[in-house]
Amino acid sequence: MSTSSTNPAGGTDGRKAPAGERVADWADGRLGIYGLAKANMRKIFPDHWSFMLGEIALYSFIIIILTGVYLTLFFHPSMNEVEYHGSYVPMHGILMSEAYASTLDISFDVRGGLLIRQIHHWGAIVFLAAMLVHMMRVFFTGAFRKPREINWLFGFLLLVLGMFTGFTGYSLPDDLLSGTGVRFMEGAVLSVPIVGTYLSFFLFGGEFPGTDFVPRFFSIHVLLLPGIMLGLLVAHLILVFYHKHTQFPGAGKTNKNVVGMPLMPVYMAKAGGFFFLVFGVISAMAAIATINPIWALGPYRPDQVSTGAQPDWYMGFSEGLIRIMPGWEINLWGHTLVLGVFIPLMIFPLVLAAIAVYPFIESWVTGDKREHHILDRPRNAPTRTAFGAAWISLYWVLLIGGGNDLWATHFHMSINAITWFVRVGFFAVPVLTFIVTKRICLGLQRRDRDTVLHGRESGIIKRLPHGEFVEVHEPLGQEQLHALTQHHQYQPIEAGPVVDENGVERKRTMAEKLRAKLSQGYYGQDSQIPKPTVEEYQEITSGHGHH
Amino acid sequence: MKKLSARRRHPLAALVVLLFALAVTGGLYAAFAPADKAQADTTAQSLAIEEGKKLYSVGCASCHGTGGQGTSDGPSLVGVGSAAVDFQVGTGRMPAQQPGAQMPKKPKIYTQAETDQLGAYIASLGAGPIKPTEDQYSPEGANVAKGGELFRTNCAQCHNFTGKGGALTGGKYAPELDGVTPKHIYEAMQTGPQNMPSFPESVMPEKNKQDIIAYLGTVASGESESPGGLELGGLGPVAEGLFGWVFGLGALIAVAIWVAARTAKAKKS
Amino acid sequence: MSQTGSNKDVSEENLPSEQATAHEGAMGVPPRTKSLGEVADDPFADPGLPPHEPRVQDIDKRAAKRSERTVALLFTVSMLATVGFIASYVVLPIDKIVYVWPFGHISALNFALGLTLGLALFCIGAGAVHWARTLMSDEEHAQERHPIEAPPEVKAQVMADFKQGAEESGMGRRKLIRTTLFGALAMVPLSGVILLRDLGPLPEGKLRHTLWSKGKLLVNQNTNEPLRPEDVGVGSLTFAVPEGLEEDDHDFQKEVAKAALMIVRIQPEDIKDKRELDWSHEGIVAYSKICTHVGCPISLYEQQTHHVLCPCHQSTFDLSDGARVIFGPAGHALPQLRIGVNKDGYLEALGDFDEPVGPSFWERG
């Protein structure tokens, strides 16, 4: 394109290169940007709305950082007690921490401060929601398979860190609601056997609440966690670029290519534009809906509380866990084991870990070492889909448990009944969901098979000469035939032979037996419908089609 | 005197004496008016009690017993006072549709006059909290901020930060306080209706109650300000999470579908 | 060979209707399938990328012009919205409240700033996307993927290089160096751990004691006056703190977190627990307000049932029966404070709680 880069004089042909080009040349000489651009400028990205869920998360993260920096200009992370004399009359003369007072100032005395606060908080709500939905998209389409397992873990860590960044963030204003949440956390930390009290005293600088937790949470919230997240995020994106995006099956799409539009210019405009769209939507949310009106909540005091005390939604499932747990407590040899709190505290990471380690379980069961760039349709992986649905159902049941008091008042039910429902549902609902989802997937597989073999129901009813009515089935185009049959179907593995080739009896390990069992459960005849073969298709279509 | 005695048999004498007696009575009446008025009020009071008793035996006695002594369906009303009656009947909670622990608010059935009569009757059964006067419950000049603090100490645990209500055990609930009149808030604190504990004068003086009423007037009335926009029910993170998912993420996914969708192709035919 | 490219991303639920409406597709598909099916034996084989089809904007100059104008309009609206943002910032007072249906009585400034900012941003995005969708080429390209795994010869090279490097370092041979290096690296982080020691004091007995002690009066939190027995009526609820604890004390928060008290009066004959009755004063009982589950202030007192419910996790305690747990996740009863009346007729504590208040912990016993 350009000759000047090879020409130090910059245009001996009498023409000076345009300014932009000269700047690019300068940068290339130092950063090697042309090499990077060559590989990436026309990088192809496939088009699908569900591929943009991660972008929503990415952009809301950027929005949170931008607004968060603004908030630090006005927020005082201090628990010194002050008497309030700002603009908000219903708090005049009330003793509160500087953190709370400065949050009131941001809301009532800094022009636009309230808007930025609300964008920041709504952004966090959307960020976490988008991460979860993005993760579900990756899960249900099997995009986590080789070579993307590590990136799946990066994403998972981002979700978990996001949760805790959110928690430390909404605790900063030191209002009555978040203070109650911090108190809950302190109680949970105290329940840890042996070291619980020490952890709590180190975390809070002594007895709860002390005067340290706001400044400590502040540095965790603005520095430590976002710093780690930023690193993970960059790694996550680099890997997305490096692996190239996955794509849904279809004509012309293979495991060895990626079909779509180039980064420059289409995705530059689409993805760049989408950032503004996300920012615009979140700003509009902040304009029309209040979030965390701390002025209505009052400053934190450990002897005050309000009903309806819940965490933000992403912590809601842990709230559900703690609410449904029976109050078990064991006193032995002068020590107390607070199972009623400690068990939920342990199940909380387990619920998350269950979904995080799933890719490794699946790849162990299949033993598949190939790279996968073509996405699965969820129905073609019934066990995985059922597992994911069961996980979501568990998450939902716990969310219901976490808001049991509000469901009780708004649906006129007994809080005790809801708690019991959730206690039973914790075990029953995921199992039921698993079974039902698997059935649905198999049903859809059967339908796909019928559609391939017999064509699509056209809705046209024809009367045959002898009076019978039949519906006309239209044969599928090759594109559809390909899309519906391109997936790979695994065969269940057998636990290796009991006797090896030399006739020596060998022991099958437990792991081997388990793997064979799981494989049978995944790919046995009850778990997938064989896809139509070419012979079947030709046999049916070779005659005069079908009736 | 002679003149007087001479005329004492005059036909008009009786009239004069009568007038004189009337004048004296009038004077005495004027002199002892308060006492006499009290007597007249007592009459009015007993009239009200009579009327109240009639209303009571028609509308209330089936649950609370003919003498207000209570039955298995309703508690004794001896000593609950006119404040309790004014609250329960004035907010439509009484008469109840069916006995139970929770009495929902309904359109009231009795007029204020009838309610007062019922109150008078119940008050006559035993001393109890008296229906407050306006200067007792008027939030005029009260300290809103102090009210907020008192509300968070004493009330928010059941009624939520800004009086949106909350759940109690076994399907019972603390009602929403939006739009409840100052009088009824005062009476509720005074008397402790249903499962609500009372906050009597001895532990929460009138001034505290006025502060609380003033606070509720600021945060829980139709005119309450919500600077940030939609209040989302004032219910906190659950409502916020729902809004964020449904409207926030919902809108963003709709936008994403638009961004990723193929542009319509030109029809060739 | 005319095949619409538009239906290949669509999940197959949409296919029937898609096919039914896309008439040119319905007419075009069967012949192609048949011909291809005859050519290739495999009817399921990948037919390859469908040919690109132009959009209206690609063939109609006027449509393209319309798109251009729409995009420019969106960018212009964005500029106007930014002007609106600045104007709102300057013009609207921060405390102005307006009624906007259906949002309620809201801050005019917040509403105006948020909507103008939102509009300014959204229009930039919408303009860019509309531009990309209608005017930039929508031809699909296929790009090759390369395996992530290195080819064997690269791997062999790397292994050889590593081996050589490791040998040159002598790491494997000089075990003393290796061992001491690992030792040093393992120990150095200990300094970081040790530095965390002063994050807080040791717990010792701090969680076992509160401000309550013998003779301390029960001060009503509403009035800041000491309570007398006659103040506390049956069915009432009062919150008390120990005398001498002031709201502006330095350690008020810490102390009230342990000492907060809830006082109710129950008819003595209704009290089922003997110890509770003994520790009460004529039916006036004083319980810790701090839930034994994770420490929320628990005070949803139902005066008819004598149950208190925790608003955080719904632990329910029966105040007429020693505050034992009757529902929810709390592990043990609320601690009761022994109270009596002093010679001046005020309620007083007869000592500290005899067990730690608040959430359980390992050393609680």
Coordinates of C-alpha atoms in Angstrom, one line a residue, chain A residues 115-374:
Chain A
L115 CA -26.4 9.7 38.0
I116 CA -22.8 8.4 38.0
R117 CA -23.5 6.5 41.2
Q118 CA -26.6 4.9 39.6
I119 CA -24.8 4.2 36.4
H120 CA -22.0 2.5 38.4
H121 CA -24.4 0.4 40.4
W122 CA -26.7 -0.5 37.5
G123 CA -23.6 -1.2 35.5
A124 CA -22.6 -3.7 38.1
I125 CA -26.0 -5.4 38.1
V126 CA -25.9 -5.7 34.3
F127 CA -22.2 -6.8 34.3
L128 CA -22.8 -9.7 36.5
A129 CA -26.0 -10.7 34.7
A130 CA -24.3 -10.5 31.4
M131 CA -21.4 -12.6 32.6
L132 CA -23.7 -15.3 33.8
V133 CA -25.8 -15.3 30.6
H134 CA -22.6 -15.3 28.5
M135 CA -21.3 -18.2 30.6
M136 CA -24.5 -20.1 30.0
R137 CA -24.3 -19.5 26.2
V138 CA -20.7 -20.9 26.3
F139 CA -21.9 -23.8 28.4
F140 CA -24.9 -24.8 26.4
T141 CA -23.2 -24.6 23.1
G142 CA -20.2 -26.5 24.3
A143 CA -17.9 -23.6 23.4
F144 CA -15.8 -24.5 26.5
R145 CA -14.3 -27.6 24.8
K146 CA -10.8 -27.9 23.7
P147 CA -8.9 -25.5 23.1
R148 CA -11.0 -23.2 25.3
E149 CA -11.0 -24.8 28.7
I150 CA -8.6 -22.3 30.2
N151 CA -10.5 -19.4 28.8
W152 CA -13.6 -20.9 30.4
L153 CA -11.8 -20.9 33.8
F154 CA -10.7 -17.3 33.2
G155 CA -14.3 -16.3 32.6
F156 CA -15.4 -18.2 35.6
L157 CA -12.9 -16.5 37.8
L158 CA -14.1 -13.2 36.4
L159 CA -17.6 -14.0 37.5
V160 CA -16.6 -15.0 41.0
L161 CA -14.3 -11.9 41.4
G162 CA -17.1 -9.8 40.0
M163 CA -19.4 -11.1 42.7
F164 CA -17.0 -10.1 45.4
T165 CA -16.1 -6.8 43.8
G166 CA -19.8 -6.1 43.8
F167 CA -20.1 -7.2 47.4
T168 CA -17.2 -5.0 48.7
G169 CA -18.6 -2.2 46.5
Y170 CA -22.1 -2.0 47.8
S171 CA -20.8 -2.3 51.4
L172 CA -18.7 0.9 51.0
P173 CA -21.5 3.5 51.7
D174 CA -21.8 2.0 55.2
D175 CA -25.6 2.2 55.0
L176 CA -27.9 0.1 57.1
L177 CA -28.7 -2.5 54.4
S178 CA -25.1 -3.2 53.3
G179 CA -23.9 -3.1 56.9
T180 CA -26.4 -5.8 57.7
G181 CA -24.8 -7.8 54.8
V182 CA -21.3 -7.2 56.2
R183 CA -22.6 -8.3 59.6
F184 CA -23.8 -11.5 58.0
M185 CA -20.4 -12.0 56.4
E186 CA -18.8 -11.5 59.8
G187 CA -21.1 -14.1 61.3
A188 CA -20.2 -16.5 58.5
V189 CA -16.5 -15.9 59.0
L190 CA -16.9 -16.6 62.7
S191 CA -18.5 -20.0 62.0
V192 CA -15.2 -21.2 60.4
P193 CA -13.9 -23.9 62.8
I194 CA -10.8 -23.1 64.8
V195 CA -9.6 -19.9 63.1
G196 CA -13.0 -18.2 62.6
T197 CA -12.7 -15.6 65.4
Y198 CA -9.1 -14.8 64.3
L199 CA -10.1 -14.3 60.7
S200 CA -12.9 -12.0 61.8
F201 CA -10.7 -10.0 64.1
F202 CA -8.0 -9.6 61.4
L203 CA -10.6 -8.6 58.8
F204 CA -12.4 -6.0 60.9
G205 CA -9.4 -4.8 62.9
G206 CA -11.0 -6.1 66.1
E207 CA -14.5 -6.5 67.1
F208 CA -17.3 -5.9 64.6
P209 CA -17.9 -3.4 63.2
G210 CA -14.8 -1.4 64.3
T211 CA -13.6 1.4 62.1
D212 CA -11.5 -0.4 59.6
F213 CA -13.7 -2.3 57.2
V214 CA -14.7 0.5 54.9
P215 CA -11.1 1.6 54.1
R216 CA -10.1 -2.0 53.8
F217 CA -13.0 -2.9 51.5
F218 CA -12.2 0.2 49.6
S219 CA -8.8 -0.8 48.6
I220 CA -10.0 -4.3 47.8
H221 CA -12.9 -2.9 45.8
V222 CA -11.0 -0.3 43.7
L223 CA -7.5 -1.8 43.5
L224 CA -7.0 -5.4 44.3
L225 CA -10.0 -7.1 42.7
P226 CA -10.4 -4.9 39.7
G227 CA -6.7 -5.2 39.1
I228 CA -6.9 -9.0 39.0
M229 CA -10.0 -8.8 36.9
L230 CA -8.4 -6.5 34.4
G231 CA -5.5 -8.9 34.0
L232 CA -7.9 -11.8 33.6
L233 CA -10.0 -9.9 31.2
V234 CA -7.1 -9.0 28.9
A235 CA -6.0 -12.7 29.0
H236 CA -9.6 -13.7 28.2
L237 CA -9.7 -11.4 25.2
I238 CA -6.3 -12.4 23.9
L239 CA -7.3 -16.0 24.0
V240 CA -10.6 -15.2 22.2
F241 CA -8.5 -13.6 19.4
Y242 CA -5.9 -16.3 19.4
H243 CA -8.4 -19.2 19.3
K244 CA -10.7 -17.3 16.8
H245 CA -14.4 -17.3 17.6
T246 CA -16.5 -20.5 17.5
Q247 CA -19.4 -20.6 15.1
F248 CA -22.7 -22.4 14.8
P249 CA -22.9 -25.2 12.3
G250 CA -24.1 -24.4 8.8
A251 CA -23.2 -24.5 5.1
G252 CA -19.6 -23.6 4.5
K253 CA -18.7 -23.6 8.2
T254 CA -16.2 -26.2 9.1
N255 CA -14.0 -26.9 12.1
K256 CA -11.1 -25.5 10.1
N257 CA -12.5 -22.1 9.2
V258 CA -14.3 -19.2 10.6
V259 CA -17.0 -17.5 8.6
G260 CA -18.1 -14.0 9.2
M261 CA -17.2 -10.4 8.6
P262 CA -13.9 -8.7 9.1
L263 CA -13.0 -6.7 12.2
M264 CA -12.1 -3.7 10.0
P265 CA -14.5 -2.2 9.2
V266 CA -17.7 -4.1 10.1
Y267 CA -16.8 -5.2 13.6
M268 CA -15.0 -2.1 14.4
A269 CA -18.3 -0.3 13.8
K270 CA -20.5 -3.0 15.2
A271 CA -18.5 -3.7 18.4
G272 CA -17.5 -0.1 18.8
G273 CA -21.0 1.0 18.3
F274 CA -22.3 -1.6 20.7
F275 CA -20.1 -0.1 23.5
F276 CA -22.0 3.1 23.1
L277 CA -25.3 1.3 22.9
V278 CA -24.6 -0.5 26.2
F279 CA -23.5 2.7 27.8
G280 CA -26.5 4.5 26.5
V281 CA -28.9 1.8 27.8
I282 CA -27.3 1.8 31.3
S283 CA -27.3 5.6 31.4
A284 CA -31.0 5.5 30.6
M285 CA -31.6 3.0 33.4
A286 CA -29.8 5.3 35.8
A287 CA -32.0 8.2 34.7
I288 CA -35.3 6.4 35.2
A289 CA -34.8 4.0 38.1
T290 CA -33.3 4.4 41.5
I291 CA -30.8 1.9 42.7
N292 CA -29.6 1.5 46.3
P293 CA -31.2 4.7 47.6
I294 CA -28.9 4.9 50.6
W295 CA -30.5 8.0 51.9
A296 CA -33.7 6.0 52.5
L297 CA -31.8 3.3 54.3
G298 CA -30.0 5.3 57.0
P299 CA -26.4 4.9 58.3
Y300 CA -25.3 1.6 59.6
R301 CA -25.9 0.8 63.2
P302 CA -25.4 -2.7 64.5
D303 CA -28.6 -2.5 66.6
Q304 CA -30.8 -1.4 63.8
V305 CA -32.2 -3.4 60.9
S306 CA -34.9 -3.4 58.3
T307 CA -37.0 -6.2 57.0
G308 CA -36.4 -7.3 53.4
A309 CA -32.6 -7.3 54.0
Q310 CA -31.2 -8.9 50.8
P311 CA -27.9 -8.7 49.0
D312 CA -27.6 -7.7 45.4
W313 CA -28.9 -10.4 43.1
Y314 CA -25.6 -12.1 42.4
M315 CA -25.2 -12.9 46.0
G316 CA -28.8 -13.9 46.3
F317 CA -28.2 -17.6 45.9
S318 CA -25.8 -17.6 48.9
E319 CA -28.5 -15.8 50.9
G320 CA -30.9 -18.6 49.9
L321 CA -28.4 -21.2 51.1
I322 CA -28.1 -19.6 54.5
R323 CA -31.8 -19.0 54.9
I324 CA -32.9 -22.6 54.2
M325 CA -30.2 -24.3 56.4
P326 CA -31.5 -25.8 59.6
G327 CA -29.9 -24.5 62.7
W328 CA -27.4 -27.2 63.4
E329 CA -24.9 -26.6 66.0
I330 CA -22.7 -29.1 67.8
N331 CA -21.0 -28.4 71.1
L332 CA -18.2 -30.8 71.9
W333 CA -15.3 -30.5 74.4
G334 CA -15.8 -26.9 74.9
H335 CA -16.0 -26.0 71.3
T336 CA -18.8 -25.1 68.9
L337 CA -19.2 -26.3 65.4
V338 CA -21.6 -24.0 63.8
L339 CA -22.9 -26.2 61.0
G340 CA -25.9 -24.1 60.4
V341 CA -23.7 -21.4 59.0
F342 CA -20.6 -23.3 58.0
I343 CA -22.3 -25.8 55.7
P344 CA -23.9 -23.1 53.6
L345 CA -20.6 -21.3 53.6
M346 CA -19.0 -24.4 52.1
I347 CA -21.8 -25.2 49.7
F348 CA -21.6 -21.7 48.3
P349 CA -18.2 -22.3 46.5
L350 CA -19.2 -25.8 45.6
V351 CA -22.3 -24.7 43.7
L352 CA -20.0 -22.4 41.7
A353 CA -17.2 -25.0 41.3
A354 CA -19.7 -27.5 40.0
I355 CA -20.2 -25.5 36.8
A356 CA -16.5 -24.5 36.7
V357 CA -15.1 -28.0 36.5
Y358 CA -17.7 -29.4 34.2
P359 CA -15.6 -29.0 31.0
F360 CA -12.9 -31.2 32.5
I361 CA -15.4 -33.8 33.5
E362 CA -16.9 -33.9 30.1
S363 CA -13.6 -34.1 28.3
W364 CA -12.5 -36.9 30.6
V365 CA -15.7 -38.8 29.9
T366 CA -15.5 -38.4 26.1
G367 CA -11.8 -38.8 26.0
D368 CA -12.0 -36.5 23.0
K369 CA -8.6 -34.8 22.3
R370 CA -9.7 -32.9 19.1
E371 CA -10.2 -29.2 18.9
H372 CA -13.8 -28.0 18.6
H373 CA -14.7 -24.8 16.9
I374 CA -18.2 -25.7 15.7

